[in-house]
mmCIF file of C-alpha atoms in Angstrom:
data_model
loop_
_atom_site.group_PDB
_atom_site.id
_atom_site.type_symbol
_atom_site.label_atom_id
_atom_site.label_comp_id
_atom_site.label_asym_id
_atom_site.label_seq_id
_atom_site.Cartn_x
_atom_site.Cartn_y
_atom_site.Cartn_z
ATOM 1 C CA UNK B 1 0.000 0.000 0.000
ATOM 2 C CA UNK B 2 2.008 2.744 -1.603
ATOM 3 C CA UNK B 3 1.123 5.969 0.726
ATOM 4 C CA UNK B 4 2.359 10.122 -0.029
ATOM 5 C CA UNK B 5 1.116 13.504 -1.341
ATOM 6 C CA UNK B 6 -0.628 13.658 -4.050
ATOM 7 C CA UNK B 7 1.718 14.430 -7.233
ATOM 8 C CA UNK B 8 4.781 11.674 -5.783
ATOM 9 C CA UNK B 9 4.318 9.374 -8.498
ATOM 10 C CA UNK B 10 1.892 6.465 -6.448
ATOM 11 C CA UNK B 11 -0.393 6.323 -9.373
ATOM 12 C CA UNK B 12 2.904 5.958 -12.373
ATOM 13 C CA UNK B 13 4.109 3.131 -9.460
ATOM 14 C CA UNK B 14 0.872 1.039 -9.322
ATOM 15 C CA UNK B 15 0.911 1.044 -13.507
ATOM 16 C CA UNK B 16 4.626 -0.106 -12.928
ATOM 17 C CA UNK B 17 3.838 -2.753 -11.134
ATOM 18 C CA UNK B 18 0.420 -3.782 -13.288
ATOM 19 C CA UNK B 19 3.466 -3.938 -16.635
ATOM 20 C CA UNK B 20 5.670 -6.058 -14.427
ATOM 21 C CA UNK B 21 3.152 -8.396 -14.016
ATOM 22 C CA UNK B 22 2.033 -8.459 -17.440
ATOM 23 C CA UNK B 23 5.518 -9.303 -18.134
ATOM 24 C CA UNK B 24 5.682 -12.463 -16.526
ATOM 25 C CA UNK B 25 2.309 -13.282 -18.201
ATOM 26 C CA UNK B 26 0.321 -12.806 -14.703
ATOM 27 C CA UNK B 27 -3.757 -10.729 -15.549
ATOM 28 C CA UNK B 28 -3.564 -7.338 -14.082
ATOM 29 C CA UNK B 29 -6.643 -5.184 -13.572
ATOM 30 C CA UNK B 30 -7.016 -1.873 -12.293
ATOM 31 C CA UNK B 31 -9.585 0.791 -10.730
ATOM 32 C CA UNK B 32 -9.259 4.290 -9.064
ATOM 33 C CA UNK B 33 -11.746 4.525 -6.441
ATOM 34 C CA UNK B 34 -13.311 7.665 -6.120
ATOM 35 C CA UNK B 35 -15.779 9.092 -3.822
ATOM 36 C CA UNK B 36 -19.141 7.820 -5.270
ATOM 37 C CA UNK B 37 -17.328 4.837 -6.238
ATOM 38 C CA UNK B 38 -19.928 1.634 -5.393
ATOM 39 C CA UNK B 39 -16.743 -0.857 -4.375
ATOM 40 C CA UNK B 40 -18.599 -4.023 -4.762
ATOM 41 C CA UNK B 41 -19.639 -3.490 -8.126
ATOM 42 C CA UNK B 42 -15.835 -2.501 -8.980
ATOM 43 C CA UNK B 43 -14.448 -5.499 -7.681
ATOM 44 C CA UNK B 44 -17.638 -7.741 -9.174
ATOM 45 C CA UNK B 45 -15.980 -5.834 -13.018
ATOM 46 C CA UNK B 46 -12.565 -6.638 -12.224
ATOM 47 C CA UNK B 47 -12.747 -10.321 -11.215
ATOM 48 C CA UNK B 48 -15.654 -10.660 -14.579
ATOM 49 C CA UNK B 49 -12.814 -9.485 -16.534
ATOM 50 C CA UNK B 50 -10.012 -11.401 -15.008
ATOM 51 C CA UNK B 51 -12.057 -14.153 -15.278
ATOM 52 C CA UNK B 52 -13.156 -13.632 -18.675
ATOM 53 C CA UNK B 53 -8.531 -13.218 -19.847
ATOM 54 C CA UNK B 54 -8.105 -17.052 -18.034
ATOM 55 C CA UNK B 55 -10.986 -18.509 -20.032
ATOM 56 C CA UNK B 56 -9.683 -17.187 -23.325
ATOM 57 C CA UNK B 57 -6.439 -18.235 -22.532
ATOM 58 C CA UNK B 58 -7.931 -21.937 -22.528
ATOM 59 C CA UNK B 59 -10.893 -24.234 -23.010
ATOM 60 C CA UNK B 60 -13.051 -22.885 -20.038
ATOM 61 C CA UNK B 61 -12.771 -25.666 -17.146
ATOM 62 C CA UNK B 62 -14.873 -26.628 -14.734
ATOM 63 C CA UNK B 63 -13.011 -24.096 -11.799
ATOM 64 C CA UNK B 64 -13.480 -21.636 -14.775
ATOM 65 C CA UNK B 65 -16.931 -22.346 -14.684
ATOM 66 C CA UNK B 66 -17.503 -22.177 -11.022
ATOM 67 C CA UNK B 67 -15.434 -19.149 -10.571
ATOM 68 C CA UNK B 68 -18.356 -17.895 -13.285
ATOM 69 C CA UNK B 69 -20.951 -18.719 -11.438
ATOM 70 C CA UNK B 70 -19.885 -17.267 -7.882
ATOM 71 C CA UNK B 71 -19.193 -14.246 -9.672
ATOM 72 C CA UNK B 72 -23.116 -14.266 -10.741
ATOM 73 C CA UNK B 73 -23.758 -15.241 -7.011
ATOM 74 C CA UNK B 74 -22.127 -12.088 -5.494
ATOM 75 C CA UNK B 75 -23.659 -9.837 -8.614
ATOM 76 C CA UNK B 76 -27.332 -11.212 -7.912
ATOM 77 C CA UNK B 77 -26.847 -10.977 -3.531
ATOM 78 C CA UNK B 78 -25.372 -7.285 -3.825
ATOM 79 C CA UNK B 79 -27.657 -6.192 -6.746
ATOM 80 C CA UNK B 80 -24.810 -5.654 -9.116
ATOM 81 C CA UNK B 81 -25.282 -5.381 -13.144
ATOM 82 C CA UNK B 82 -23.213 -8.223 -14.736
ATOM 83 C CA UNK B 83 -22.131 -5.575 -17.819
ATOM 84 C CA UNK B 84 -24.304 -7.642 -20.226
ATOM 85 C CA UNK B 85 -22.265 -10.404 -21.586
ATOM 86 C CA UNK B 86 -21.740 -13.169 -18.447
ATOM 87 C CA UNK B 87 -22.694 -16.362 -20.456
ATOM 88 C CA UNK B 88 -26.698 -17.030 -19.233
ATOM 89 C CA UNK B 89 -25.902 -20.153 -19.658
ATOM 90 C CA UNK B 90 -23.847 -20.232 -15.902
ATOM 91 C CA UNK B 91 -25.671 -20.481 -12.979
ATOM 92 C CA UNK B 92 -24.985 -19.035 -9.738
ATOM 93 C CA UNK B 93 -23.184 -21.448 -7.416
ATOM 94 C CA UNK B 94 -25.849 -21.014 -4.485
ATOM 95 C CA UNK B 95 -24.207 -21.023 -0.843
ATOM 96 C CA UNK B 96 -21.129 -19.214 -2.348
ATOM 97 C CA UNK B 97 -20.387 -15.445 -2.284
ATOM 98 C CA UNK B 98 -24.184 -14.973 -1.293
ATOM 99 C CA UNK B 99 -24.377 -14.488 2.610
ATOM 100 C CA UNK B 100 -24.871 -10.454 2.108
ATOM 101 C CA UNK B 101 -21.778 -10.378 4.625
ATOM 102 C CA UNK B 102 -19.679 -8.711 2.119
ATOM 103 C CA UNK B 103 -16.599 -9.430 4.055
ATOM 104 C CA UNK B 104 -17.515 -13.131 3.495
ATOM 105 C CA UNK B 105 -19.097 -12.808 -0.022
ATOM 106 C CA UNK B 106 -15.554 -10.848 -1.305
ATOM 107 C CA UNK B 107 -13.738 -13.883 -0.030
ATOM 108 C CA UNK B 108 -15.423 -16.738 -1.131
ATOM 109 C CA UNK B 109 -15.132 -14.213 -4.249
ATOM 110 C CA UNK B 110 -11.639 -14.057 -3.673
ATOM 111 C CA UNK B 111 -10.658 -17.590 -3.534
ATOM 112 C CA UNK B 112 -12.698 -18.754 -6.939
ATOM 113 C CA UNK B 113 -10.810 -16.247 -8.640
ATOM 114 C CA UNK B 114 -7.744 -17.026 -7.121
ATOM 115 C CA UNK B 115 -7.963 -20.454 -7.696
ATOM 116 C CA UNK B 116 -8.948 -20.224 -10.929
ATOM 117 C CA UNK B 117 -5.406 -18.671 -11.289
ATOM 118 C CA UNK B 118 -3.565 -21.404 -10.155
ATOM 119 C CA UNK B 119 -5.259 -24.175 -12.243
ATOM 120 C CA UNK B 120 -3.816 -22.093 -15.368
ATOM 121 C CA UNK B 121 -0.428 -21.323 -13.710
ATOM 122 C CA UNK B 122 -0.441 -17.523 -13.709
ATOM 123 C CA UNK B 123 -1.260 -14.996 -11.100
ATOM 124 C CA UNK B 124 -3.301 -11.871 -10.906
ATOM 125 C CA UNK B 125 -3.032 -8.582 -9.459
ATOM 126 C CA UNK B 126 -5.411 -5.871 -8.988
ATOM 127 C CA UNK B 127 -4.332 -2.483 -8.601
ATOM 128 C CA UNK B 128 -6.117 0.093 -6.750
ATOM 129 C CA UNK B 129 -5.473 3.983 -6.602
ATOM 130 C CA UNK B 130 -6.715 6.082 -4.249
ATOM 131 C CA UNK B 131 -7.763 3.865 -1.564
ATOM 132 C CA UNK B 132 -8.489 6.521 0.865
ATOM 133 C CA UNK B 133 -12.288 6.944 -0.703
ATOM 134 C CA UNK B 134 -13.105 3.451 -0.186
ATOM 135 C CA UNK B 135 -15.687 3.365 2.740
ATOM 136 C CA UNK B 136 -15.126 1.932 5.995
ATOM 137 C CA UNK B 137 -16.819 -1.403 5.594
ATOM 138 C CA UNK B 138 -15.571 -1.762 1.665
ATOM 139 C CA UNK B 139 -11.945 -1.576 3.030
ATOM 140 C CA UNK B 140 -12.624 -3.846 5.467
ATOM 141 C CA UNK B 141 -13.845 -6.552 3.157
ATOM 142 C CA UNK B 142 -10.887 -5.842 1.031
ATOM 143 C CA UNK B 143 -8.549 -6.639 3.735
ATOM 144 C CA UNK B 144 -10.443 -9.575 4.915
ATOM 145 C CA UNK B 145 -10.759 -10.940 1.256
ATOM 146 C CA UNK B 146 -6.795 -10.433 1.420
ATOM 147 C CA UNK B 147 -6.294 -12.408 4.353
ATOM 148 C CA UNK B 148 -8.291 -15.501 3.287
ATOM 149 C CA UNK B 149 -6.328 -15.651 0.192
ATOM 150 C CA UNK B 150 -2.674 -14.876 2.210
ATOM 151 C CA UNK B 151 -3.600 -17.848 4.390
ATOM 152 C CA UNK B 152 -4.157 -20.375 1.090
ATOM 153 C CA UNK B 153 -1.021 -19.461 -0.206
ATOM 154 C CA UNK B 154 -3.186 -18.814 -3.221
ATOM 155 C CA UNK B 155 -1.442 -16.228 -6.639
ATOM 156 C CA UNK B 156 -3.601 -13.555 -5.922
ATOM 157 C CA UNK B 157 -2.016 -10.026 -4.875
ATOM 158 C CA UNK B 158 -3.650 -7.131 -4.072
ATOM 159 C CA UNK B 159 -1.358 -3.438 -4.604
ATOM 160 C CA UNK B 160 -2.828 0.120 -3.743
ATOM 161 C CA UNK B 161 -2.369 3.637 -3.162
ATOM 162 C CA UNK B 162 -3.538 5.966 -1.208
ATOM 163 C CA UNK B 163 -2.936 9.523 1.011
ATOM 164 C CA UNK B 164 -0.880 9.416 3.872
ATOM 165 C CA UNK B 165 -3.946 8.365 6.394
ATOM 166 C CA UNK B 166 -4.095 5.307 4.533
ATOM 167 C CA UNK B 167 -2.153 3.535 7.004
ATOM 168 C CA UNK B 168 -4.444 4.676 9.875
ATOM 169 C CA UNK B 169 -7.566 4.035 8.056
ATOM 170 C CA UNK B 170 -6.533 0.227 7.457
ATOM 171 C CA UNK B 171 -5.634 -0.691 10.905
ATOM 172 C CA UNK B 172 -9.142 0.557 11.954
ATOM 173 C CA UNK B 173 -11.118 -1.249 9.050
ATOM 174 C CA UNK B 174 -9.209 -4.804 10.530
ATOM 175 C CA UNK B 175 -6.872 -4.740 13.220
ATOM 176 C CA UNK B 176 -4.159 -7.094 11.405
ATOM 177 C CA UNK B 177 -3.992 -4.949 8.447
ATOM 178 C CA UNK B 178 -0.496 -4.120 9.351
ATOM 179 C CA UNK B 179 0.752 -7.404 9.401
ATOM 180 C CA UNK B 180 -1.240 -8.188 5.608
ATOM 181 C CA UNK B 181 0.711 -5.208 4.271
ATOM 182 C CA UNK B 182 3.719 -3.071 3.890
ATOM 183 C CA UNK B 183 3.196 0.701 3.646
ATOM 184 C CA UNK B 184 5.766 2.097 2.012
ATOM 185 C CA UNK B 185 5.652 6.212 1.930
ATOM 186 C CA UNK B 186 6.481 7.878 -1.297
ATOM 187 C CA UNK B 187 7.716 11.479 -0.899
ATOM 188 C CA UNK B 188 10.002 14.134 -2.595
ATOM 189 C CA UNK B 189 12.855 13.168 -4.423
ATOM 190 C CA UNK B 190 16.683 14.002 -2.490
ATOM 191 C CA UNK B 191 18.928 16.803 -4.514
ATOM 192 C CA UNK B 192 20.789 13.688 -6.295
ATOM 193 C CA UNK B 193 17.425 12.197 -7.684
ATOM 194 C CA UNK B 194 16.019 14.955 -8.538
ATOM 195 C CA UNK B 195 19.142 16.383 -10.534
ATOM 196 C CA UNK B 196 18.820 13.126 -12.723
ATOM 197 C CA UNK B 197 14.997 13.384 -13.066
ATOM 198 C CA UNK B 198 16.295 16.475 -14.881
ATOM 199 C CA UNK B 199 19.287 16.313 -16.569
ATOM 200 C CA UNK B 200 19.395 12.542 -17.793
ATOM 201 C CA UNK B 201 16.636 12.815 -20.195
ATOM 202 C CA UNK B 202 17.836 15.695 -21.549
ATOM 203 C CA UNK B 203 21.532 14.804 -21.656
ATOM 204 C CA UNK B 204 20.277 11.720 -24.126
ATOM 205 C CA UNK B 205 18.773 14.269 -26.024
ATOM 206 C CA UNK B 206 21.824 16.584 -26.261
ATOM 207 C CA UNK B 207 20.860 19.013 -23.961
ATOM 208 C CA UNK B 208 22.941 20.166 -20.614
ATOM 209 C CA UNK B 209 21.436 21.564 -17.693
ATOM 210 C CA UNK B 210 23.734 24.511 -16.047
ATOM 211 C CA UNK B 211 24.248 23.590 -11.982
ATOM 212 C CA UNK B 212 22.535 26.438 -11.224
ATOM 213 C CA UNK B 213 19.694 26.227 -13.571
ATOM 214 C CA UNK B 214 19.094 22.522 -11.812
ATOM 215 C CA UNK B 215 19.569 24.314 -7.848
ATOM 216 C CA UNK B 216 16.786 26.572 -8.804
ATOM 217 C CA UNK B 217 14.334 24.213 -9.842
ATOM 218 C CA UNK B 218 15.272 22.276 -6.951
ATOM 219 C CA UNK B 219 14.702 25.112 -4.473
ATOM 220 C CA UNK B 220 11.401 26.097 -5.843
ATOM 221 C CA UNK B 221 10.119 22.498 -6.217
ATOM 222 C CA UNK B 222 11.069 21.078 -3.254
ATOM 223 C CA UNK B 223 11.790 17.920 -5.204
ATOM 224 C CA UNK B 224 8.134 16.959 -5.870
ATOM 225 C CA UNK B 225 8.150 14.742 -9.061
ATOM 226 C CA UNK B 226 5.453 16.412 -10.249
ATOM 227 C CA UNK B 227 6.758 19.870 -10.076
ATOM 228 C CA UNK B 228 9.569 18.531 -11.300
ATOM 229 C CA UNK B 229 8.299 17.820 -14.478
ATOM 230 C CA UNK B 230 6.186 20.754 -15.186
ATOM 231 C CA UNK B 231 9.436 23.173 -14.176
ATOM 232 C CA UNK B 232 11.070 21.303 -16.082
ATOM 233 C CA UNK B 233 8.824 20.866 -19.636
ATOM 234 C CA UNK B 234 8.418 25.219 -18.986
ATOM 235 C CA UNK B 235 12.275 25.574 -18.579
ATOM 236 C CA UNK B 236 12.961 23.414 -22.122
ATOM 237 C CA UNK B 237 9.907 25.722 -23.537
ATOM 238 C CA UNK B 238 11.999 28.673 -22.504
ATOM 239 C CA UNK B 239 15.501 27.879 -23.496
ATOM 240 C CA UNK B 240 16.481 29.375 -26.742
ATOM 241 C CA UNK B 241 19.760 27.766 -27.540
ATOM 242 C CA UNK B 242 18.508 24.362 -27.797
ATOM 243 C CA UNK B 243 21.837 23.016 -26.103
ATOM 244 C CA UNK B 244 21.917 24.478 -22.924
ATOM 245 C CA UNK B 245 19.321 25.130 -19.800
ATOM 246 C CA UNK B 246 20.292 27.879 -18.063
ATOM 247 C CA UNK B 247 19.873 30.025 -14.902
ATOM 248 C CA UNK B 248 17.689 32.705 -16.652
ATOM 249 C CA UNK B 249 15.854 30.005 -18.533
ATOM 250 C CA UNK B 250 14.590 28.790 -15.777
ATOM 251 C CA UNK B 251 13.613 32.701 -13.877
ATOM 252 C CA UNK B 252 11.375 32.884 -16.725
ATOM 253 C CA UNK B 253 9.812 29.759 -16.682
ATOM 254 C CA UNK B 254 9.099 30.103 -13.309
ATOM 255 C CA UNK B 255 5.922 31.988 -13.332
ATOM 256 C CA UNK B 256 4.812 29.977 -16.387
ATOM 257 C CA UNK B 257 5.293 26.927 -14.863
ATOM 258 C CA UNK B 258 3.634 28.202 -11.511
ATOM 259 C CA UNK B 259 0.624 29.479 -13.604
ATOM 260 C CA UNK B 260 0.432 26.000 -15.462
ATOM 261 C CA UNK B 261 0.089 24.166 -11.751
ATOM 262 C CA UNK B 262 -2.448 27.443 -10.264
ATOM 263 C CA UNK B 263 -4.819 26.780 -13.266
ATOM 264 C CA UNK B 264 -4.418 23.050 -13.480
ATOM 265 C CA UNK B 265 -2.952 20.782 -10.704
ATOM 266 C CA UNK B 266 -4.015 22.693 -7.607
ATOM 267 C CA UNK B 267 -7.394 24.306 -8.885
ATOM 268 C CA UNK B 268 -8.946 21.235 -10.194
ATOM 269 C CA UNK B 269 -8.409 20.391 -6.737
ATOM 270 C CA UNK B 270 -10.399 23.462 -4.843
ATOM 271 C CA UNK B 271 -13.536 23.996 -7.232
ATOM 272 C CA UNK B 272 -16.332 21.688 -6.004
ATOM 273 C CA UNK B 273 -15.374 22.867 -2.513
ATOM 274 C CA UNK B 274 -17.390 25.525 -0.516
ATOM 275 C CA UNK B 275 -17.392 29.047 0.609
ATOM 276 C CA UNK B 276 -17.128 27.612 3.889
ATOM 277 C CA UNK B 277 -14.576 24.896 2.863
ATOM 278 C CA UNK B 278 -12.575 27.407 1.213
ATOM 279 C CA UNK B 279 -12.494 29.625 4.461
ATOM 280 C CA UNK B 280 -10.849 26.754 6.390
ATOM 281 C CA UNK B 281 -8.494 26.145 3.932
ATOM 282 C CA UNK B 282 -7.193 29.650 4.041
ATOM 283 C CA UNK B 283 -7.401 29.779 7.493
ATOM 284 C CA UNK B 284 -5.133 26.639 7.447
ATOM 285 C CA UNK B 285 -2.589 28.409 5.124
ATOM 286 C CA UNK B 286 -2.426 32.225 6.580
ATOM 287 C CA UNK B 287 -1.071 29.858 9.633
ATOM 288 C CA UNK B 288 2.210 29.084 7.215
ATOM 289 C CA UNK B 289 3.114 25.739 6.596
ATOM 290 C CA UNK B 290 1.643 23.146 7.822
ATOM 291 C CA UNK B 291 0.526 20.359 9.680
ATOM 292 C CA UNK B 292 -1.654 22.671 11.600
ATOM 293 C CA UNK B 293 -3.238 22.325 15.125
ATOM 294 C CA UNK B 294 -6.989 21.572 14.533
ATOM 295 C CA UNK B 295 -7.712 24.185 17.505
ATOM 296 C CA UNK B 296 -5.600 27.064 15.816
ATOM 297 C CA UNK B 297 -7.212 26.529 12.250
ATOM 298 C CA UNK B 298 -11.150 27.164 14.633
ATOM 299 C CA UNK B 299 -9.275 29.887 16.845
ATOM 300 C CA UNK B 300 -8.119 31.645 13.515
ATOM 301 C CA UNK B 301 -11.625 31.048 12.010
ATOM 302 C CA UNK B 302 -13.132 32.829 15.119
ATOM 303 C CA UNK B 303 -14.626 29.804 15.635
ATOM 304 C CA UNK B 304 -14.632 26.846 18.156
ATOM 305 C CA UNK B 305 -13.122 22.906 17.282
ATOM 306 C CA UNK B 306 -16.802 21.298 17.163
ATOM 307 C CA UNK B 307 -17.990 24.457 15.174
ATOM 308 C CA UNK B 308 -15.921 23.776 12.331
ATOM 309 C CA UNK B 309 -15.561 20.072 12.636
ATOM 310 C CA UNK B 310 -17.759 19.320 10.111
ATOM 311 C CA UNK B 311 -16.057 21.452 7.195
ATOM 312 C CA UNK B 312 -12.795 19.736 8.234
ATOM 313 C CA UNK B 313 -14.335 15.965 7.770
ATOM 314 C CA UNK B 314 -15.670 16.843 4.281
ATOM 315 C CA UNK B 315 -12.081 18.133 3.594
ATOM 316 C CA UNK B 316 -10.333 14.916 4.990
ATOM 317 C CA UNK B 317 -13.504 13.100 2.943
ATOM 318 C CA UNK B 318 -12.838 14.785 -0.243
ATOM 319 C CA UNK B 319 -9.222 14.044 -0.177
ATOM 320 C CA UNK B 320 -7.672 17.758 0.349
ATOM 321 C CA UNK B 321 -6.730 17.252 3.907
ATOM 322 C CA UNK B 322 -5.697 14.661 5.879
ATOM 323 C CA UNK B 323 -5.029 14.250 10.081
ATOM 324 C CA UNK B 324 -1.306 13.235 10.388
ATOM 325 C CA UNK B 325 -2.292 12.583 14.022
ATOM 326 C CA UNK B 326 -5.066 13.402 16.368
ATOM 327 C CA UNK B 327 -5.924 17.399 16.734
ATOM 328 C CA UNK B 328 -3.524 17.960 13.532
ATOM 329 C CA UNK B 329 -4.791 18.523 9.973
ATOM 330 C CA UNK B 330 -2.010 18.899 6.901
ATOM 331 C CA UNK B 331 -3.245 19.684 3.228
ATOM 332 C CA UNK B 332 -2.578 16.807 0.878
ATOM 333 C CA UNK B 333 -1.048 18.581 -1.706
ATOM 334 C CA UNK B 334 2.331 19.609 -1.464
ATOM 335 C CA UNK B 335 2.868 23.154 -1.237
ATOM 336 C CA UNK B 336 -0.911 24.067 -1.082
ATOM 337 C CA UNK B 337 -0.782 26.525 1.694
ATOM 338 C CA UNK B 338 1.479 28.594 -0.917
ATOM 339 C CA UNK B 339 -1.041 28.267 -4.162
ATOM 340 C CA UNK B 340 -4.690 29.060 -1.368
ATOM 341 C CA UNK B 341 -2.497 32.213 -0.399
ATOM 342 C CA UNK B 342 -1.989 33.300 -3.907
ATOM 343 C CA UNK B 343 -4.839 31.662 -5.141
ATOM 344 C CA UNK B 344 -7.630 34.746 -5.366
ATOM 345 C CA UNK B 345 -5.220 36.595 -7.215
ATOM 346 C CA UNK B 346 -4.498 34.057 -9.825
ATOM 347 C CA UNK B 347 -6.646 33.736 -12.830
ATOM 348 C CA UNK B 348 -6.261 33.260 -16.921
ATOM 349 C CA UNK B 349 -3.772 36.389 -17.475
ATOM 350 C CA UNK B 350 -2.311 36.826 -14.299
ATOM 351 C CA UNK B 351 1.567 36.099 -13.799
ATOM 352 C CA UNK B 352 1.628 34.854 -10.254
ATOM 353 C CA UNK B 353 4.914 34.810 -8.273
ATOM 354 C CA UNK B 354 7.237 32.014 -7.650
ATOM 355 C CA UNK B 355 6.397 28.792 -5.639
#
């Protein structure tokens, strides 16, 4: 369970790992969960189609068959749509994946498909991105599915991604969720990494980057992969030499690049919130950098904790905050505090200043 900001690169890992897979012939499905997302009928699509890739890899065998019709099972329990082309010539396999426990009915699910898997001789992983919006009870079946199939030994694998509560929020879906998974954090990249991020692509296509042309962007990204790349695509735009990045290259790309990530990257982030939402999250950033005591953020708001506790859960729910710890809340985008300070200024012509 990959955890970090937003913009570290989870999302490019998980598709990593989904074309390592591929490469050793194993199925690999993917979702993104989202808030409205209905969990059971994205895991009922991903084991129809994983199902559907080891049937067409062979004559469809009986576990084939069953694995079918516990699929149709769970569908007809939960009141899932089957996406119109399960053979209606499978049955459901009564008993199976039809308790309406889901934690149950996702492992029984679990273990058809996974089996299913190991009469062919391949394994399958499913790939999920952005964890953090699955609810309570969904990730709890998830993680209970997990186990079943950790304690058969069986080829399925589960990967995902999520915000930095992720951890948190997994140890209080199932109490062992920290000994079914690793939670690796994905951050900034150091000065060294971030220097290559830069200057090895364009090295191999001729192009130098001056020392301090690469300190800059490093200094004003913070080494954010993300910010990375857009400083760097604005700085290439900029440079008029076509061998060379240099200092001055990048001082004008700067507000380019930080106009690019106002308009784009951070906005899309901030427009379905509220007038109220939007008053915590500048009260958050006029306090400077964060994580921020949950009682300072009310205190600057002229307001008390419980007042405002509401507009901080549908922050945490929509994914723009997060609570590093009890009483603290931290924006979930790097550098955030910076763009909500700048951000009624910014707009289609303006030229904002420097990150």
């Amino acid at each position: 369970m990959l955890t970090g900001l937003r913009g570290v690169g989870k999302t490019v890992l998980l598709h990593e790992f989904g074309r390592i897979a591929r490469g050793h012939e194993w199925i690999h499905q993917h979702i993104e969960a989202a808030e409205d997302t209905r969990f059971p009928d994205a895991l009922a699509m991903l084991t129809r189609r994983t199902l559907l890739q080891l049937s067409a890899r062979q004559r469809l065998a009986d576990q084939g068959r069953r694995a079918l019709g516990v699929l149709k099972s769970f569908q007809l329990r939960w009141n899932l749509p089957d996406g119109g082309s399960l053979d209606v010539a499978i049955d459901p396999v009564p008993g199976v994946a039809d308790s309406g426990a889901l934690e149950d009915d996702l492992a029984d699910l679990f273990l058809e498909v996974a089996q299913a898997a190991r009469d062919r001789q391949v394994g399958v992983l499913f790939t999920v991105d952005e964890i953090q919006f699955l609810a309570r009870e969904h990730l709890a079946a998830l993680i209970v599915g997990l186990h079943r199939i950790s304690q058969e030994q069986l080829p399925l694998i589960v990967a995902g991604a999520g915000l930095p509560s992720l951890p948190a929020l997994a140890g209080e879906a199932k109490s062992y969720a920290e000994r079914l998974f690793t939670f690796p954090v994905i951050g900034s990249l150091d000065q060294t990494e971030a220097m290559a991020a830069l200057a090895t692509p364009a090295g191999e296509e001729g192009v130098r980057w001056e020392d301090e042309a690469l300190a800059l962007v490093i200094e004003e990204t913070k080494g954010y992969p993300y910010f990375l790349q857009e400083f760097g695509k604005q700085a290439w735009d900029v440079a008029q030499d076509g061998r060379s990045i240099r200092k001055d290259d990048v001082e004008a790309a700067i507000p380019v690049a930080v106009n690019e990530l106002d308009t784009g990257f951070f906005r899309v982030r901030i427009d379905r919130t509220t007038d109220a939402e939007r008053a915590y999250l500048r009260a958050m950033a006029e306090l400077g950098e964060g994580p921020y005591s949950s009682g300072k953020v009310a205190a600057a708001m002229g307001r008390t904790t419980p007042q405002v506790g509401p507009l901080r859960d549908a922050l945490i729910k929509r994914g723009l905050c997060y609570s590093p710890r009890h009483g603290v809340i931290a924006f979930t985008v790097p550098m955030f505090d910076q763009f909500v300070r700048r951000w009624p200024e910014v707009g289609p012509t303006s030229r904002p200043s420097a990150l």
